[in-house]
CSV table of C-alpha atoms and ligand atoms in Angstrom, one decimal:
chain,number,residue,atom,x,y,z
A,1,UNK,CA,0.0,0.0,0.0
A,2,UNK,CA,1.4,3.5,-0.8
A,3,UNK,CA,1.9,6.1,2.0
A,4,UNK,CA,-0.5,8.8,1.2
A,5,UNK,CA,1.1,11.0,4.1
A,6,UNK,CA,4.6,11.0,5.7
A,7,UNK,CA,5.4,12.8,8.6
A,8,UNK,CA,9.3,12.8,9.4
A,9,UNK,CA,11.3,14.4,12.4
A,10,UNK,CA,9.2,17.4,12.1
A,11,UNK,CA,9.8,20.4,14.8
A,12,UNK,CA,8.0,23.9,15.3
A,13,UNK,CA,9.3,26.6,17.0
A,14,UNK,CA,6.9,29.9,17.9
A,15,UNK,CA,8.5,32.3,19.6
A,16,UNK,CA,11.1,30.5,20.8
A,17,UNK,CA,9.4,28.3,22.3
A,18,UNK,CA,9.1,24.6,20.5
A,19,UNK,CA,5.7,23.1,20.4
A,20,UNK,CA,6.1,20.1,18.6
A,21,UNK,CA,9.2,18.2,19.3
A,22,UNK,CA,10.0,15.7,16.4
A,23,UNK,CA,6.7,14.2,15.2
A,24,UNK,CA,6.9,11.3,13.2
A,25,UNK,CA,4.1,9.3,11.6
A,26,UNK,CA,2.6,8.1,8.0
A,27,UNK,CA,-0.6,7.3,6.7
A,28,UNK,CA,-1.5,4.6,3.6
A,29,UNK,CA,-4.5,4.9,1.2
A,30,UNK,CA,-7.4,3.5,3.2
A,31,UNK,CA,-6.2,4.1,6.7
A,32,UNK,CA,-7.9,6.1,9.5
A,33,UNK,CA,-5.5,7.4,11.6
A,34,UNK,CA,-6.6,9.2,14.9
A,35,UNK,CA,-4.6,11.8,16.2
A,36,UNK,CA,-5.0,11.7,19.8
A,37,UNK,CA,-4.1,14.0,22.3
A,38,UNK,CA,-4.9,16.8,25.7
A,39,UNK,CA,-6.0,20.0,24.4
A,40,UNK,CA,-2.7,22.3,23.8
A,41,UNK,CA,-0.7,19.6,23.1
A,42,UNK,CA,-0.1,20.1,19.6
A,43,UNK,CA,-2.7,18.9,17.3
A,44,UNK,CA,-3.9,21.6,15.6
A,45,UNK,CA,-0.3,23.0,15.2
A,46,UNK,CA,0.6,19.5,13.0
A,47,UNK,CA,-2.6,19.5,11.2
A,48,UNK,CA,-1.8,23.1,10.1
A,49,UNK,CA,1.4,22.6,8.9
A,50,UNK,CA,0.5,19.7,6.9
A,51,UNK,CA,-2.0,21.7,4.8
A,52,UNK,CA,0.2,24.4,4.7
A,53,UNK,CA,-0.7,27.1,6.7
A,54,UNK,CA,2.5,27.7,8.4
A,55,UNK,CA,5.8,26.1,7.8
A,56,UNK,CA,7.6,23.4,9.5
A,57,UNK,CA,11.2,25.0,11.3
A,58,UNK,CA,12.7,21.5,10.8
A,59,UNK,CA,11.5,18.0,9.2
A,60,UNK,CA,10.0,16.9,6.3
A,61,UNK,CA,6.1,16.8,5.3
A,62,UNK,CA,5.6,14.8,2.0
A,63,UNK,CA,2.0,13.9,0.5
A,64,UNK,CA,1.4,11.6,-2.0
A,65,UNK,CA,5.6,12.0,-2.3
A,66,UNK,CA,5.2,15.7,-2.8
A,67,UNK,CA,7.3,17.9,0.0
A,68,UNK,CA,4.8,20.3,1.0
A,69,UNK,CA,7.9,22.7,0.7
A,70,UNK,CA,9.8,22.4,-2.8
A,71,UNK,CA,6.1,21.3,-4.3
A,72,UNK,CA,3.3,23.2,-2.3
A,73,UNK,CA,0.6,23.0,-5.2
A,74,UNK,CA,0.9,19.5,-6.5
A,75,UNK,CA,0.8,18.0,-3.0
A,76,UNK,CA,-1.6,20.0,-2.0
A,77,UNK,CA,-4.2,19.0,-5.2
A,78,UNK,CA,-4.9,15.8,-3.1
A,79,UNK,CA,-6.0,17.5,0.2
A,80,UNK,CA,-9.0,18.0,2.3
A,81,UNK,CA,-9.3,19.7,5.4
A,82,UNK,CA,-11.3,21.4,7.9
A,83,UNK,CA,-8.8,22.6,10.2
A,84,UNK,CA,-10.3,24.5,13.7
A,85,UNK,CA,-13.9,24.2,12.6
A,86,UNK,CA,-15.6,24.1,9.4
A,87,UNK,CA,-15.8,27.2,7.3
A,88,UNK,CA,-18.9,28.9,6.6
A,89,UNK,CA,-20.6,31.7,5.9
A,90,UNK,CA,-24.4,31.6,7.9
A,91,UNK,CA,-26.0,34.1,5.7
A,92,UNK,CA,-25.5,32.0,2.2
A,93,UNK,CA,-27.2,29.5,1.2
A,94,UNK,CA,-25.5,25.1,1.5
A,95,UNK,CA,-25.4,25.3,-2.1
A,96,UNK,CA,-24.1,28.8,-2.3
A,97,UNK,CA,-21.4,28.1,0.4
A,98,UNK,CA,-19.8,25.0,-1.5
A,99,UNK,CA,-20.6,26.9,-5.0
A,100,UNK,CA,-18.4,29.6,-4.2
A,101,UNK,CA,-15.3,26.9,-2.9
A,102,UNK,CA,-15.8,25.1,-6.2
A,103,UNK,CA,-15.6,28.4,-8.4
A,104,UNK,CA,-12.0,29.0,-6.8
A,105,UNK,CA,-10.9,25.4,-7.5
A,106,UNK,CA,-11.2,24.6,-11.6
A,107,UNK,CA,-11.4,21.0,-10.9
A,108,UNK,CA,-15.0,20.7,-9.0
A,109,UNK,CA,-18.0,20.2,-10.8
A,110,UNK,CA,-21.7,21.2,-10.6
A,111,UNK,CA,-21.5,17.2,-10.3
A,112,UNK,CA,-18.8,16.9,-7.7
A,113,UNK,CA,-20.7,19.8,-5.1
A,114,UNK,CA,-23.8,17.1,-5.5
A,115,UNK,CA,-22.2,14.1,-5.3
A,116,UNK,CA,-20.5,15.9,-2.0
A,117,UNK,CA,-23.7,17.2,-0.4
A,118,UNK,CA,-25.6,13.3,-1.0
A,119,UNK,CA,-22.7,11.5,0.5
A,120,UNK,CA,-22.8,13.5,3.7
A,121,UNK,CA,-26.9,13.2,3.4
A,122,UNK,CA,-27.1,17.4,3.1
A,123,UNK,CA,-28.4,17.2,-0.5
A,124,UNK,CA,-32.3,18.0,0.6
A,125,UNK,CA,-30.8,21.1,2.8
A,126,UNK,CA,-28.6,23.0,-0.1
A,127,UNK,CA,-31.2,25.5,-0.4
A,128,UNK,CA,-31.7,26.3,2.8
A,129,UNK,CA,-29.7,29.4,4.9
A,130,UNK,CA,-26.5,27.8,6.5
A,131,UNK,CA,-27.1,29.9,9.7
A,132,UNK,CA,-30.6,27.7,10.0
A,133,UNK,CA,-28.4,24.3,10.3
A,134,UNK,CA,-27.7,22.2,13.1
A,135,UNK,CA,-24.2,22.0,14.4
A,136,UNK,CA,-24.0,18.3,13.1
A,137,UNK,CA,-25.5,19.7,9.5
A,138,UNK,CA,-22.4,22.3,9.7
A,139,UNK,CA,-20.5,19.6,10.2
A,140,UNK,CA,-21.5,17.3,7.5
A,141,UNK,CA,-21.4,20.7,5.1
A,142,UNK,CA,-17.4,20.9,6.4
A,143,UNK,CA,-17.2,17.1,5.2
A,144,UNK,CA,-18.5,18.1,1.8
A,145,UNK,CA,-16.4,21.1,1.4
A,146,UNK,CA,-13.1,18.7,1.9
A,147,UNK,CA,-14.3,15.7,-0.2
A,148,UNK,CA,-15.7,18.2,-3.3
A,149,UNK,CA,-12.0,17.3,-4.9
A,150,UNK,CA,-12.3,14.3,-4.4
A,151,UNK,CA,-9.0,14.4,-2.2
A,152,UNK,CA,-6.6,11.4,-1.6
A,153,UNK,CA,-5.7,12.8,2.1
A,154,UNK,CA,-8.7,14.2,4.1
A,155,UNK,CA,-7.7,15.8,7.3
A,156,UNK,CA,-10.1,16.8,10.0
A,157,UNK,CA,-9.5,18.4,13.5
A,158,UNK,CA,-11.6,17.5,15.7
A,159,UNK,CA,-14.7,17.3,13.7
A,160,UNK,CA,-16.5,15.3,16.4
A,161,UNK,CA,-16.7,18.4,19.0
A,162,UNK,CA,-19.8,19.1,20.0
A,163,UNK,CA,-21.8,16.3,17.8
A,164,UNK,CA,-24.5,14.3,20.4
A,165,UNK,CA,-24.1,10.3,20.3
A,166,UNK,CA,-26.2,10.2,17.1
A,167,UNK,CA,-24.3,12.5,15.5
A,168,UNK,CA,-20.7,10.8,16.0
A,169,UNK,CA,-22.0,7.4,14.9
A,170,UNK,CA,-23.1,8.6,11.6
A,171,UNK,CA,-19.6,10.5,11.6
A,172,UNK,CA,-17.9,7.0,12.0
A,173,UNK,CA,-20.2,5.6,9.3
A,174,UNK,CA,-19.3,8.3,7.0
A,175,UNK,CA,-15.8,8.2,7.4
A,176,UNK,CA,-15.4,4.4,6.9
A,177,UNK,CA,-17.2,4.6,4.0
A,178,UNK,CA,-14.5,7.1,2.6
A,179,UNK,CA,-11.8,4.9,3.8
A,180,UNK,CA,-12.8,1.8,2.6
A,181,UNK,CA,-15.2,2.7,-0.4
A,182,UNK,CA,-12.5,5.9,-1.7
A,183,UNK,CA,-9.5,4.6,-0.4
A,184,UNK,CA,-8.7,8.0,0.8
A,185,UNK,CA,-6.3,8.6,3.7
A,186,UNK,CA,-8.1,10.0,6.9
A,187,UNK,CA,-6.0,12.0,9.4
A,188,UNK,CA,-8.4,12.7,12.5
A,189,UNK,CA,-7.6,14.5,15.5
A,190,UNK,CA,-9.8,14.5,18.9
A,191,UNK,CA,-9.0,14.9,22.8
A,192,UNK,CA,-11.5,12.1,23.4
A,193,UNK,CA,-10.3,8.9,22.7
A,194,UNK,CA,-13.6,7.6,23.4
A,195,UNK,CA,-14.8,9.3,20.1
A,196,UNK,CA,-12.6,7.7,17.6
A,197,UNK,CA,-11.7,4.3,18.9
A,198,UNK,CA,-14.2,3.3,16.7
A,199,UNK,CA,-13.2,4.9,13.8
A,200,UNK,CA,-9.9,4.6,13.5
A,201,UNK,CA,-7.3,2.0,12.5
A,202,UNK,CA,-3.9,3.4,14.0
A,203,UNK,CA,-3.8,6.1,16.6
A,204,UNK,CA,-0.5,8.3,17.5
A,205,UNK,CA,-1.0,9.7,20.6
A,206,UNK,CA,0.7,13.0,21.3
A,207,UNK,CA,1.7,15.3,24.4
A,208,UNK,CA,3.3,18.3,24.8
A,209,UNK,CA,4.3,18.5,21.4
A,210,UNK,CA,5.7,14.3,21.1
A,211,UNK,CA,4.6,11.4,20.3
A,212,UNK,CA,4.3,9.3,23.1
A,213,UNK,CA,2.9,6.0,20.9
A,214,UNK,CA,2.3,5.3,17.4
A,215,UNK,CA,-0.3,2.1,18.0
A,216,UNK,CA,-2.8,0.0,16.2
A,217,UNK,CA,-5.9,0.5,17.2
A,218,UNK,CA,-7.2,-3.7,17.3
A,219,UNK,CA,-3.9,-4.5,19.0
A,220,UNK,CA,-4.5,-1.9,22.2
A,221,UNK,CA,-8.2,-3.4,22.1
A,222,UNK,CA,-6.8,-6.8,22.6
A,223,UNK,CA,-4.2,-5.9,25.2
A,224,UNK,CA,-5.2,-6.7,28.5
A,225,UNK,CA,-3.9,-6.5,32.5
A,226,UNK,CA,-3.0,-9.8,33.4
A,227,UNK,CA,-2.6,-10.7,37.4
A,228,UNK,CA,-0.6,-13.4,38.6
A,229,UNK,CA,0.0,-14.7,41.9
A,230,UNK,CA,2.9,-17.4,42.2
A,231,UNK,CA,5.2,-18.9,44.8
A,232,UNK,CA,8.1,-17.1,43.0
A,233,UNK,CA,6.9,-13.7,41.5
A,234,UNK,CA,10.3,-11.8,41.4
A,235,UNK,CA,11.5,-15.7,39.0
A,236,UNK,CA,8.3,-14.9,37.1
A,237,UNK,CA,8.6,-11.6,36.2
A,238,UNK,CA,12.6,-12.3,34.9
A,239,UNK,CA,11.0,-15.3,32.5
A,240,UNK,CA,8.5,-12.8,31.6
A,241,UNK,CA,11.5,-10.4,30.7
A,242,UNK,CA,13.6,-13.3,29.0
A,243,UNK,CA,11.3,-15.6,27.6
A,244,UNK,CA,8.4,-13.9,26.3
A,245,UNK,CA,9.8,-9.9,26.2
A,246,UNK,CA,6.8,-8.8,28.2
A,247,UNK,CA,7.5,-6.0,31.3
A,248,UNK,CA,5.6,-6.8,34.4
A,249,UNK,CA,5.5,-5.3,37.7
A,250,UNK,CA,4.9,-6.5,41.4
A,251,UNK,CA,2.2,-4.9,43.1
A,252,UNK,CA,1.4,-6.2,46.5
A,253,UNK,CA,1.1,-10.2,46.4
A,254,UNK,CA,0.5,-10.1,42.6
A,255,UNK,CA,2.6,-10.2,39.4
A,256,UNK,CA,0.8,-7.3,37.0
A,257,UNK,CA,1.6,-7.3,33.3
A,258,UNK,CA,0.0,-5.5,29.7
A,259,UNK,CA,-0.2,-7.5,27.1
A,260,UNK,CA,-2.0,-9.7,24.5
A,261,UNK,CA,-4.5,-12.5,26.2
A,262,UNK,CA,-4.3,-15.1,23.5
A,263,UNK,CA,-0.8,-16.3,24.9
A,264,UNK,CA,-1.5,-16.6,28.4
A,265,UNK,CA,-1.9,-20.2,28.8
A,266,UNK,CA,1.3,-20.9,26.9
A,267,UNK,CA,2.7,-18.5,29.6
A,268,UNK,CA,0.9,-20.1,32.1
A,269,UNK,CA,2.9,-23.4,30.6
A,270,UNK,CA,6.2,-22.0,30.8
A,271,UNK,CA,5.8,-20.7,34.5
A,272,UNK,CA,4.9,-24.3,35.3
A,273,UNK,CA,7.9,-26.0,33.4
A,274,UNK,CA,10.2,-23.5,35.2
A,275,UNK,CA,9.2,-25.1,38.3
A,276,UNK,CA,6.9,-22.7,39.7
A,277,UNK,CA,3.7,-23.3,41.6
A,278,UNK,CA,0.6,-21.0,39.8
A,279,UNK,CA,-1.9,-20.1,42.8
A,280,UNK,CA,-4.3,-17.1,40.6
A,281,UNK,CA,-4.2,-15.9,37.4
A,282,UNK,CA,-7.1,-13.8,35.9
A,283,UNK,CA,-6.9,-11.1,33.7
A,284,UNK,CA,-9.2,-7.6,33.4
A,285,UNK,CA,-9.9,-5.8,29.6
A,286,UNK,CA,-8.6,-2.1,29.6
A,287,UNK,CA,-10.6,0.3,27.1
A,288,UNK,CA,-8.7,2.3,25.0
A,289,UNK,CA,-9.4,5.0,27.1
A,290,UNK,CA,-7.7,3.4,30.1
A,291,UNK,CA,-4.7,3.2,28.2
A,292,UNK,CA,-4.9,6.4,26.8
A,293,UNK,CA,-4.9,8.0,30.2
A,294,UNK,CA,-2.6,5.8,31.5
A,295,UNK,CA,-0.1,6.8,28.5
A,296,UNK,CA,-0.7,10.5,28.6
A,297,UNK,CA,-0.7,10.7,32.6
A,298,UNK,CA,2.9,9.0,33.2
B,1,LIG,N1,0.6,30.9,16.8
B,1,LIG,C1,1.0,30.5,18.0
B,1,LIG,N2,1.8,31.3,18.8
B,1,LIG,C2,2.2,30.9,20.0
B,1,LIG,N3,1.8,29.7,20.6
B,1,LIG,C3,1.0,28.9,19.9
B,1,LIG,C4,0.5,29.3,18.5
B,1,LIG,N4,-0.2,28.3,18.1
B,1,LIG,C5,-0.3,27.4,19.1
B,1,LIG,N5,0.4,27.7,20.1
B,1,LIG,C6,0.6,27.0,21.4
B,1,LIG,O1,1.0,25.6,21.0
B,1,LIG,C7,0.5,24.7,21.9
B,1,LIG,C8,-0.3,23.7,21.1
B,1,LIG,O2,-1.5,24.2,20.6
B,1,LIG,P1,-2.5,23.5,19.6
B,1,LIG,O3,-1.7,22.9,18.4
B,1,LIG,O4,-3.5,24.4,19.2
B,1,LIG,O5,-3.0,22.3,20.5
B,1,LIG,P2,-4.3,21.3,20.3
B,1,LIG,O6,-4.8,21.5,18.9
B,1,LIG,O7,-3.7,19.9,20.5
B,1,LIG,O8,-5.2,21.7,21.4
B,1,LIG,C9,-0.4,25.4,22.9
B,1,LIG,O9,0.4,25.6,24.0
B,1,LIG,C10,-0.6,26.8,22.2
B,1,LIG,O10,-0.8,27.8,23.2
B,2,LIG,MG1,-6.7,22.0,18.3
């Protein structure tokens, strides 16, 4: 699969001060990638510099293979974005407010601002004022403006803020149909991992301006906290280490470890074989949101 959007070493400085610190990450045709993180900590600052709308001090941005530096326009022809809320004018009619976007690009169609506004179900609504919508309708009416171009990257920060239950599901239906219909790369950022576990396939998660884990998404899912109690915990922790590569701690009479379920009975095996006597083992699923706030809170 080709990388749609590549994300190496880059660094911004404002004022002296660096926000983001070395951000690495890439995303292939097809792929939802959520871009997780606390508000502040840098999100909006990436997502701006990989449309363009302020320059990286050090690193390398490339889309589709185009450096968003030495070849601004071409890598830009295969982006969508709504970067800090979508853009519209209340007083203008749906159809007026993606007419006027299309009339600046030469590539959009009458057909493409239709095909737009039924995919994101706003078609019966273009005539109507935007300042009459729903925050969701806005919303959807941000999606259409990025997808009128039918990009190959489509970026969106934060688009589920403010959306009610409803509203985010038929988001996520949206945006899966994009990835896996379209093939398009989706970059999504959010503070609530909650929001697009669901959606997305990797996650980076990102703090003060890192990242503190690139991760796939199934893989977390299927992590779980293991407990152990044995005769020997401090011997089953180092074959833990050793033999199987897995960190553990001790916590009171029990051996604790993160990791993937399906090999705990061979584990359970080995212990035994080493000589050890099992007394408990049981094990306890951790949302993605427990390990989100156990990542960004260390
Ligand atoms: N133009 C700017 N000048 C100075 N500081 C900025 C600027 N833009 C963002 N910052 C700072 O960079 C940090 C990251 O902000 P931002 O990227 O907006 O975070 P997020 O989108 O994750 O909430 C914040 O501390 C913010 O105050
Ligand atoms: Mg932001």
């Amino acid at each position: 699969m080709e990388e749609v959007l590549l994300l190496d070493n880059v660094h911004k400085t404002i004022n002296g001060r660096e926000i983001i610190k070395g951000i690495s990450f890439s995303i292939k045709a097809g792929e939802v990638l959520g871009f997780l993180g606390p508000n502040g900590s840098g999100k909006s600052t990436t997502l701006r510099m990989i449309v363009g709308l302020s320059k990286p001090t050090e690193g390398q941005i490339k889309i589709c293979g185009n450096s968003i530096v030495k070849n601004y326009v071409k890598a830009m022809s295969n982006v969508g974005c709504i970067i800090e809320g979508p853009d519209l004018y209340n007083y203008m009619t749906g159809w007026d407010n993606l007419e006027m976007l299309a009339v600046m690009n030469k590539n959009i169609s009458k057909q493409d601002i239709i095909s737009a506004a039924t995919i994101v179900g706003m078609e019966k609504h273009l005539k109507e004022k935007v300042g009459t919508y729903s925050l969701g309708m806005k919303q959807r009416m941000g999606v259409a403006q990025a997808i009128m171009n039918k990009p190959r990257l489509l970026i969106l920060d934060e688009p589920t803020n403010g959306l009610d239950p409803s509203g985010i599901n038929e988001f996520r239906n949206l945006i899966n149909r994009f990835a896996k219909e379209e093939n398009m790369a989706v970059l999504i950022s959010s503070h609530l991992m909650s929001e697009i576990e669901l959606i997305c396939d990797n996650v980076s998660i990102i703090k003060n301006g890192a990242i503190l884990k690139n991760a796939v998404v199934k893989e977390l899912l299927n992590s779980q906290e293991v407990f152990w109690i044995l005769d020997d915990n401090k011997k089953a922790m180092d074959i833990l280490n050793e033999s199987w590569g897995i960190n553990s701690k001790i916590d009171g009479d029990k051996l604790v470890a993160s990791m993937d379920k399906s090999i705990i009975s061979e584990i359970n095996a080995s212990f035994i074989r080493e000589g050890l006597k099992l007394k408990f083992v049981d094990n306890r699923h951790k949302t993605l949101e427990d390990l989100f706030l156990n990542i960004t809170e260390n």
